PDB file of C-alpha atoms in Angstrom:
ATOM      1  CA  UNK A 803     -10.275   9.978 -13.105  1.00  0.00           C
ATOM      2  CA  UNK A 804     -10.277   6.826 -10.949  1.00  0.00           C
ATOM      3  CA  UNK A 805      -9.656   8.903  -7.835  1.00  0.00           C
ATOM      4  CA  UNK A 806     -12.594  11.167  -8.677  1.00  0.00           C
ATOM      5  CA  UNK A 807     -14.957   8.262  -9.344  1.00  0.00           C
ATOM      6  CA  UNK A 808     -13.911   6.631  -6.062  1.00  0.00           C
ATOM      7  CA  UNK A 809     -14.980   9.746  -4.149  1.00  0.00           C
ATOM      8  CA  UNK A 810     -18.042  10.811  -6.122  1.00  0.00           C
ATOM      9  CA  UNK A 811     -19.708   7.628  -7.367  1.00  0.00           C
ATOM     10  CA  UNK A 812     -20.231   4.093  -5.978  1.00  0.00           C
ATOM     11  CA  UNK A 813     -18.418   2.461  -8.894  1.00  0.00           C
ATOM     12  CA  UNK A 814     -17.102  -1.028  -8.253  1.00  0.00           C
ATOM     13  CA  UNK A 815     -13.315  -1.091  -7.807  1.00  0.00           C
ATOM     14  CA  UNK A 816     -13.040  -4.074 -10.135  1.00  0.00           C
ATOM     15  CA  UNK A 817     -14.688  -2.076 -12.908  1.00  0.00           C
ATOM     16  CA  UNK A 818     -12.363   0.862 -12.272  1.00  0.00           C
ATOM     17  CA  UNK A 819      -9.239  -1.322 -12.316  1.00  0.00           C
ATOM     18  CA  UNK A 820     -10.182  -3.266 -15.426  1.00  0.00           C
ATOM     19  CA  UNK A 821     -11.403  -0.082 -17.074  1.00  0.00           C
ATOM     20  CA  UNK A 822      -8.152   1.725 -16.342  1.00  0.00           C
ATOM     21  CA  UNK A 823      -6.146  -1.124 -17.817  1.00  0.00           C
ATOM     22  CA  UNK A 824      -8.346  -1.268 -20.898  1.00  0.00           C
ATOM     23  CA  UNK A 825      -8.155   2.500 -21.429  1.00  0.00           C
ATOM     24  CA  UNK A 826      -4.369   2.464 -21.323  1.00  0.00           C
ATOM     25  CA  UNK A 827      -4.175  -0.460 -23.728  1.00  0.00           C
ATOM     26  CA  UNK A 828      -6.566   1.316 -26.094  1.00  0.00           C
ATOM     27  CA  UNK A 829      -4.597   4.560 -25.852  1.00  0.00           C
ATOM     28  CA  UNK A 830      -1.317   2.783 -26.527  1.00  0.00           C
ATOM     29  CA  UNK A 831      -2.626   0.705 -29.397  1.00  0.00           C
ATOM     30  CA  UNK A 832      -5.192   3.148 -30.843  1.00  0.00           C
ATOM     31  CA  UNK A 833      -7.509   0.285 -31.549  1.00  0.00           C
ATOM     32  CA  UNK A 834     -11.220   1.168 -31.344  1.00  0.00           C
ATOM     33  CA  UNK A 835     -12.126  -2.410 -30.566  1.00  0.00           C
ATOM     34  CA  UNK A 836     -10.204  -2.333 -27.308  1.00  0.00           C
ATOM     35  CA  UNK A 837     -11.645   1.045 -26.400  1.00  0.00           C
ATOM     36  CA  UNK A 838     -15.091  -0.533 -26.261  1.00  0.00           C
ATOM     37  CA  UNK A 839     -14.070  -3.107 -23.673  1.00  0.00           C
ATOM     38  CA  UNK A 840     -16.698  -3.068 -20.901  1.00  0.00           C
ATOM     39  CA  UNK A 841     -16.252  -4.993 -17.639  1.00  0.00           C
ATOM     40  CA  UNK A 842     -19.183  -7.077 -16.477  1.00  0.00           C
ATOM     41  CA  UNK A 843     -21.825  -5.055 -14.664  1.00  0.00           C
ATOM     42  CA  UNK A 844     -22.511  -7.914 -12.268  1.00  0.00           C
ATOM     43  CA  UNK A 845     -19.663  -6.700 -10.048  1.00  0.00           C
ATOM     44  CA  UNK A 846     -21.765  -3.925  -8.515  1.00  0.00           C
ATOM     45  CA  UNK A 847     -22.429  -3.187  -4.869  1.00  0.00           C
ATOM     46  CA  UNK A 848     -23.939  -5.930  -2.724  1.00  0.00           C
ATOM     47  CA  UNK A 849     -27.337  -5.092  -1.240  1.00  0.00           C
ATOM     48  CA  UNK A 850     -27.579  -5.135   2.575  1.00  0.00           C
ATOM     49  CA  UNK A 851     -28.310  -8.516   4.149  1.00  0.00           C
ATOM     50  CA  UNK A 852     -31.294  -8.497   6.521  1.00  0.00           C
ATOM     51  CA  UNK A 853     -30.501  -9.105  10.179  1.00  0.00           C
ATOM     52  CA  UNK A 854     -32.971 -12.019  10.382  1.00  0.00           C
ATOM     53  CA  UNK A 855     -31.293 -14.579   8.140  1.00  0.00           C
ATOM     54  CA  UNK A 856     -30.029 -18.080   8.719  1.00  0.00           C
ATOM     55  CA  UNK A 857     -26.430 -18.861   9.573  1.00  0.00           C
ATOM     56  CA  UNK A 858     -25.891 -20.761   6.321  1.00  0.00           C
ATOM     57  CA  UNK A 859     -27.163 -17.837   4.230  1.00  0.00           C
ATOM     58  CA  UNK A 860     -24.951 -15.406   6.095  1.00  0.00           C
ATOM     59  CA  UNK A 861     -21.848 -17.581   5.742  1.00  0.00           C
ATOM     60  CA  UNK A 862     -22.545 -18.043   2.042  1.00  0.00           C
ATOM     61  CA  UNK A 863     -22.807 -14.292   1.496  1.00  0.00           C
ATOM     62  CA  UNK A 864     -19.692 -13.672   3.594  1.00  0.00           C
ATOM     63  CA  UNK A 865     -17.750 -16.284   1.669  1.00  0.00           C
ATOM     64  CA  UNK A 866     -18.751 -14.821  -1.702  1.00  0.00           C
ATOM     65  CA  UNK A 867     -17.702 -11.320  -0.640  1.00  0.00           C
ATOM     66  CA  UNK A 868     -14.260 -12.427   0.488  1.00  0.00           C
ATOM     67  CA  UNK A 869     -13.813 -14.687  -2.541  1.00  0.00           C
ATOM     68  CA  UNK A 870     -14.433 -11.648  -4.722  1.00  0.00           C
ATOM     69  CA  UNK A 871     -12.061  -9.491  -2.684  1.00  0.00           C
ATOM     70  CA  UNK A 872      -9.341 -12.147  -2.692  1.00  0.00           C
ATOM     71  CA  UNK A 873      -9.735 -12.737  -6.411  1.00  0.00           C
ATOM     72  CA  UNK A 874      -9.563  -9.071  -7.400  1.00  0.00           C
ATOM     73  CA  UNK A 875      -6.853  -7.694  -5.128  1.00  0.00           C
ATOM     74  CA  UNK A 876      -3.878  -6.584  -7.157  1.00  0.00           C
ATOM     75  CA  UNK A 877      -0.591  -4.833  -6.524  1.00  0.00           C
ATOM     76  CA  UNK A 878      -0.850  -3.995  -2.838  1.00  0.00           C
ATOM     77  CA  UNK A 879      -2.435  -5.559   0.213  1.00  0.00           C
ATOM     78  CA  UNK A 880      -3.598  -2.087   1.180  1.00  0.00           C
ATOM     79  CA  UNK A 881      -6.026  -2.114  -1.729  1.00  0.00           C
ATOM     80  CA  UNK A 882      -7.890  -4.457   0.618  1.00  0.00           C
ATOM     81  CA  UNK A 883      -9.122  -1.377   2.493  1.00  0.00           C
ATOM     82  CA  UNK A 884     -10.811   0.019  -0.615  1.00  0.00           C
ATOM     83  CA  UNK A 885     -12.529  -3.265  -1.427  1.00  0.00           C
ATOM     84  CA  UNK A 886     -13.681  -3.877   2.142  1.00  0.00           C
ATOM     85  CA  UNK A 887     -15.006  -0.332   2.405  1.00  0.00           C
ATOM     86  CA  UNK A 888     -17.147  -0.829  -0.664  1.00  0.00           C
ATOM     87  CA  UNK A 889     -18.298  -4.363   0.093  1.00  0.00           C
ATOM     88  CA  UNK A 890     -18.832  -4.208   3.860  1.00  0.00           C
ATOM     89  CA  UNK A 891     -19.510  -0.531   4.625  1.00  0.00           C
ATOM     90  CA  UNK A 892     -21.200   0.836   1.524  1.00  0.00           C
ATOM     91  CA  UNK A 893     -22.625  -2.462   0.290  1.00  0.00           C
ATOM     92  CA  UNK A 894     -23.628  -4.983   2.957  1.00  0.00           C
ATOM     93  CA  UNK A 895     -23.707  -2.371   5.720  1.00  0.00           C
ATOM     94  CA  UNK A 896     -22.082  -4.744   8.188  1.00  0.00           C
ATOM     95  CA  UNK A 897     -19.397  -2.302   9.361  1.00  0.00           C
ATOM     96  CA  UNK A 898     -19.045   1.425   9.977  1.00  0.00           C
ATOM     97  CA  UNK A 899     -16.026   3.395   8.790  1.00  0.00           C
ATOM     98  CA  UNK A 900     -14.601   3.343  12.320  1.00  0.00           C
ATOM     99  CA  UNK A 901     -15.094  -0.405  12.700  1.00  0.00           C
ATOM    100  CA  UNK A 902     -13.324  -0.998   9.401  1.00  0.00           C
ATOM    101  CA  UNK A 903     -10.388   1.124  10.562  1.00  0.00           C
ATOM    102  CA  UNK A 904     -10.243  -0.862  13.809  1.00  0.00           C
ATOM    103  CA  UNK A 905     -10.201  -4.103  11.810  1.00  0.00           C
ATOM    104  CA  UNK A 906      -7.377  -2.870   9.578  1.00  0.00           C
ATOM    105  CA  UNK A 907      -5.429  -1.856  12.681  1.00  0.00           C
ATOM    106  CA  UNK A 908      -5.838  -5.353  14.140  1.00  0.00           C
ATOM    107  CA  UNK A 909      -4.574  -6.803  10.871  1.00  0.00           C
ATOM    108  CA  UNK A 910      -1.541  -4.523  10.985  1.00  0.00           C
ATOM    109  CA  UNK A 911      -0.448  -5.232  14.551  1.00  0.00           C
ATOM    110  CA  UNK A 912      -0.913  -9.010  14.413  1.00  0.00           C
ATOM    111  CA  UNK A 913       1.644 -11.341  12.776  1.00  0.00           C
ATOM    112  CA  UNK A 914       1.141 -12.148   9.116  1.00  0.00           C
ATOM    113  CA  UNK A 915      -0.137 -10.242   6.096  1.00  0.00           C
ATOM    114  CA  UNK A 916      -2.757  -7.512   6.311  1.00  0.00           C
ATOM    115  CA  UNK A 917      -5.181 -10.055   4.828  1.00  0.00           C
ATOM    116  CA  UNK A 918      -5.579 -11.445   8.351  1.00  0.00           C
ATOM    117  CA  UNK A 919      -7.980  -8.531   8.756  1.00  0.00           C
ATOM    118  CA  UNK A 920     -10.496 -10.852   7.091  1.00  0.00           C
ATOM    119  CA  UNK A 921     -10.345 -13.222  10.059  1.00  0.00           C
ATOM    120  CA  UNK A 922     -11.171 -10.454  12.524  1.00  0.00           C
ATOM    121  CA  UNK A 923     -13.972  -9.062  10.364  1.00  0.00           C
ATOM    122  CA  UNK A 924     -15.463 -12.514   9.781  1.00  0.00           C
ATOM    123  CA  UNK A 925     -15.604 -13.099  13.528  1.00  0.00           C
ATOM    124  CA  UNK A 926     -16.988  -9.673  14.473  1.00  0.00           C
ATOM    125  CA  UNK A 927     -19.700  -9.724  11.824  1.00  0.00           C
ATOM    126  CA  UNK A 928     -20.401 -13.409  12.384  1.00  0.00           C
ATOM    127  CA  UNK A 929     -21.195 -12.864  16.070  1.00  0.00           C
ATOM    128  CA  UNK A 930     -24.304 -10.937  15.026  1.00  0.00           C
ATOM    129  CA  UNK A 931     -25.578 -14.027  13.237  1.00  0.00           C
ATOM    130  CA  UNK A 932     -24.471 -16.524  15.889  1.00  0.00           C
ATOM    131  CA  UNK A 933     -21.512 -17.622  13.792  1.00  0.00           C
ATOM    132  CA  UNK A 934     -18.423 -15.864  15.143  1.00  0.00           C
ATOM    133  CA  UNK A 935     -15.871 -18.659  14.731  1.00  0.00           C
ATOM    134  CA  UNK A 936     -17.383 -20.055  11.499  1.00  0.00           C
ATOM    135  CA  UNK A 937     -17.442 -16.529  10.106  1.00  0.00           C
ATOM    136  CA  UNK A 938     -13.758 -16.081  10.868  1.00  0.00           C
ATOM    137  CA  UNK A 939     -12.886 -19.395   9.203  1.00  0.00           C
ATOM    138  CA  UNK A 940     -15.004 -18.767   6.110  1.00  0.00           C
ATOM    139  CA  UNK A 941     -13.656 -15.235   5.596  1.00  0.00           C
ATOM    140  CA  UNK A 942     -10.050 -16.382   6.011  1.00  0.00           C
ATOM    141  CA  UNK A 943     -10.316 -19.349   3.648  1.00  0.00           C
ATOM    142  CA  UNK A 944     -12.283 -17.340   1.086  1.00  0.00           C
ATOM    143  CA  UNK A 945      -9.844 -14.424   0.857  1.00  0.00           C
ATOM    144  CA  UNK A 946      -6.766 -16.639   0.451  1.00  0.00           C
ATOM    145  CA  UNK A 947      -8.267 -19.363  -1.778  1.00  0.00           C
ATOM    146  CA  UNK A 948      -8.266 -17.380  -5.068  1.00  0.00           C
ATOM    147  CA  UNK A 949      -4.538 -16.679  -4.818  1.00  0.00           C
ATOM    148  CA  UNK A 950      -3.684 -20.377  -4.503  1.00  0.00           C
ATOM    149  CA  UNK A 951      -5.993 -21.309  -7.374  1.00  0.00           C
ATOM    150  CA  UNK A 952      -4.685 -18.556  -9.661  1.00  0.00           C
ATOM    151  CA  UNK A 953      -1.062 -19.494  -8.979  1.00  0.00           C
ATOM    152  CA  UNK A 954      -1.733 -23.143  -9.795  1.00  0.00           C
ATOM    153  CA  UNK A 955      -3.577 -22.246 -13.007  1.00  0.00           C
ATOM    154  CA  UNK A 956      -1.256 -19.537 -14.328  1.00  0.00           C
ATOM    155  CA  UNK A 957       2.200 -20.708 -13.217  1.00  0.00           C
ATOM    156  CA  UNK A 958       2.966 -22.555 -16.491  1.00  0.00           C
ATOM    157  CA  UNK A 959       1.977 -19.492 -18.526  1.00  0.00           C
ATOM    158  CA  UNK A 960       3.756 -16.709 -16.600  1.00  0.00           C
ATOM    159  CA  UNK A 961       6.977 -16.703 -18.728  1.00  0.00           C
ATOM    160  CA  UNK A 962       4.892 -16.301 -21.908  1.00  0.00           C
ATOM    161  CA  UNK A 963       2.547 -13.709 -20.398  1.00  0.00           C
ATOM    162  CA  UNK A 964       5.479 -11.468 -19.462  1.00  0.00           C
ATOM    163  CA  UNK A 965       6.386 -11.111 -23.133  1.00  0.00           C
ATOM    164  CA  UNK A 966       2.943  -9.889 -24.207  1.00  0.00           C
ATOM    165  CA  UNK A 967       3.131  -6.099 -24.649  1.00  0.00           C
ATOM    166  CA  UNK A 968      -0.632  -5.621 -24.500  1.00  0.00           C
ATOM    167  CA  UNK A 969      -0.794  -7.342 -21.115  1.00  0.00           C
ATOM    168  CA  UNK A 970       2.074  -5.200 -19.824  1.00  0.00           C
ATOM    169  CA  UNK A 971       0.222  -2.043 -20.889  1.00  0.00           C
ATOM    170  CA  UNK A 972      -2.977  -3.325 -19.284  1.00  0.00           C
ATOM    171  CA  UNK A 973      -1.220  -3.950 -15.957  1.00  0.00           C
ATOM    172  CA  UNK A 974       0.351  -0.475 -16.073  1.00  0.00           C
ATOM    173  CA  UNK A 975      -3.129   1.009 -16.228  1.00  0.00           C
ATOM    174  CA  UNK A 976      -4.346  -1.238 -13.429  1.00  0.00           C
ATOM    175  CA  UNK A 977      -1.388  -0.196 -11.244  1.00  0.00           C
ATOM    176  CA  UNK A 978      -2.345   3.454 -11.660  1.00  0.00           C
ATOM    177  CA  UNK A 979      -5.936   2.642 -10.705  1.00  0.00           C
ATOM    178  CA  UNK A 980      -4.754   0.783  -7.588  1.00  0.00           C
ATOM    179  CA  UNK A 981      -2.913   3.865  -6.323  1.00  0.00           C
ATOM    180  CA  UNK A 982      -5.972   6.038  -6.991  1.00  0.00           C
ATOM    181  CA  UNK A 983      -8.297   3.612  -5.196  1.00  0.00           C
ATOM    182  CA  UNK A 984      -6.081   3.501  -2.111  1.00  0.00           C
ATOM    183  CA  UNK A 985      -5.878   7.298  -2.039  1.00  0.00           C
ATOM    184  CA  UNK A 986      -9.621   7.579  -2.536  1.00  0.00           C
ATOM    185  CA  UNK A 987     -10.520   5.345   0.401  1.00  0.00           C
ATOM    186  CA  UNK A 988      -8.012   7.196   2.596  1.00  0.00           C
ATOM    187  CA  UNK A 989      -9.892  10.432   1.873  1.00  0.00           C
ATOM    188  CA  UNK A 990     -13.221   8.713   2.590  1.00  0.00           C
ATOM    189  CA  UNK A 991     -12.102   7.244   5.908  1.00  0.00           C
ATOM    190  CA  UNK A 992     -10.157  10.270   7.173  1.00  0.00           C
ATOM    191  CA  UNK A 993     -13.207  12.047   8.684  1.00  0.00           C
ATOM    192  CA  UNK A 994     -13.894   8.976  10.835  1.00  0.00           C
ATOM    193  CA  UNK A 995     -10.508   9.017  12.532  1.00  0.00           C
ATOM    194  CA  UNK A 996      -9.061  12.545  12.279  1.00  0.00           C
ATOM    195  CA  UNK A 997     -11.522  13.885  14.831  1.00  0.00           C
ATOM    196  CA  UNK A 998      -9.109  15.160  17.487  1.00  0.00           C
ATOM    197  CA  UNK A 999      -5.985  17.342  17.414  1.00  0.00           C
ATOM    198  CA  UNK A1000      -3.801  14.478  18.629  1.00  0.00           C
ATOM    199  CA  UNK A1001      -5.060  12.261  15.789  1.00  0.00           C
ATOM    200  CA  UNK A1002      -4.289  14.947  13.219  1.00  0.00           C
ATOM    201  CA  UNK A1003      -0.823  15.441  14.710  1.00  0.00           C
ATOM    202  CA  UNK A1004      -0.060  11.709  14.702  1.00  0.00           C
ATOM    203  CA  UNK A1005      -1.293  11.450  11.112  1.00  0.00           C
ATOM    204  CA  UNK A1006       0.858  14.340   9.897  1.00  0.00           C
ATOM    205  CA  UNK A1007       3.957  13.098  11.737  1.00  0.00           C
ATOM    206  CA  UNK A1008       3.438   9.540  10.474  1.00  0.00           C
ATOM    207  CA  UNK A1009       3.095  10.682   6.864  1.00  0.00           C
ATOM    208  CA  UNK A1010       6.262  12.734   7.183  1.00  0.00           C
ATOM    209  CA  UNK A1011       8.237   9.854   8.658  1.00  0.00           C
ATOM    210  CA  UNK A1012       7.001   7.407   6.031  1.00  0.00           C
ATOM    211  CA  UNK A1013       7.859   9.758   3.187  1.00  0.00           C
ATOM    212  CA  UNK A1014      11.247  10.999   4.334  1.00  0.00           C
ATOM    213  CA  UNK A1015      12.680   8.205   6.508  1.00  0.00           C
ATOM    214  CA  UNK A1016      12.914   4.429   6.509  1.00  0.00           C
ATOM    215  CA  UNK A1017      10.981   3.990   9.733  1.00  0.00           C
ATOM    216  CA  UNK A1018       9.522   0.543  10.306  1.00  0.00           C
ATOM    217  CA  UNK A1019       5.713   0.778   9.881  1.00  0.00           C
ATOM    218  CA  UNK A1020       5.206  -1.665  12.764  1.00  0.00           C
ATOM    219  CA  UNK A1021       7.176   0.568  15.116  1.00  0.00           C
ATOM    220  CA  UNK A1022       5.287   3.579  13.829  1.00  0.00           C
ATOM    221  CA  UNK A1023       1.937   1.918  14.569  1.00  0.00           C
ATOM    222  CA  UNK A1024       3.071   0.950  18.074  1.00  0.00           C
ATOM    223  CA  UNK A1025       4.397   4.435  18.803  1.00  0.00           C
ATOM    224  CA  UNK A1026       1.186   6.013  17.516  1.00  0.00           C
ATOM    225  CA  UNK A1027      -0.868   3.769  19.784  1.00  0.00           C
ATOM    226  CA  UNK A1028       1.240   4.743  22.796  1.00  0.00           C
ATOM    227  CA  UNK A1029       0.865   8.409  21.866  1.00  0.00           C
ATOM    228  CA  UNK A1030      -2.907   7.967  21.763  1.00  0.00           C
ATOM    229  CA  UNK A1031      -2.915   6.336  25.198  1.00  0.00           C
ATOM    230  CA  UNK A1032      -0.822   9.128  26.679  1.00  0.00           C
ATOM    231  CA  UNK A1033      -2.967  11.833  25.084  1.00  0.00           C
ATOM    232  CA  UNK A1034      -6.127  10.295  26.547  1.00  0.00           C
ATOM    233  CA  UNK A1035      -4.664   9.658  29.974  1.00  0.00           C
ATOM    234  CA  UNK A1036      -4.295   5.906  29.495  1.00  0.00           C
ATOM    235  CA  UNK A1037      -8.058   5.446  29.499  1.00  0.00           C
TER     236      UNK A1037
END
């Protein structure tokens, strides 16, 4: 269901994740009260930001977007792709599908977590508003800040939370939604990159290697890049 909604309707990923967790809890407990749990509707798509805005307004909007993304990411760093696609491609309109893929690639090949993609995106988008370096700083701080705050606030409670069955059921539902969201954004972005036979071949070979071997993803990315260079004559 989450996978279908990701493809067919612009439903906020946060709503899908919380909804999936709530549905599983309700199904496990058979309690009507939990079945009526509705996530806040304020987490919808962000409207596009006009090109003629001040630097401060742009940085504020950028910071809010990455605060939301950093606060809602769960389970896998690759869920970042789904959130960024909704917020920056479908919502704000700051990036195209291809630009988002390029940003994710930069985040993969540079040292550190895939979250460093935020730094690259903040800079690229910020240049349009005369705030390249400030944009990079704001996006980076904003995406990492929620994790530090949440750890500080919840650390004393984690041992107790682990023993709550309802919470465990909720997180099981959220985990399922995370997988569906990642798969959904892969399907959405595929037409932007699988446009040549060599790209299709590299994709198929990479999937096979990832599924059936223990190949290092970093080596796979590097080898795929070299294959692309060779296929296009190094140009």
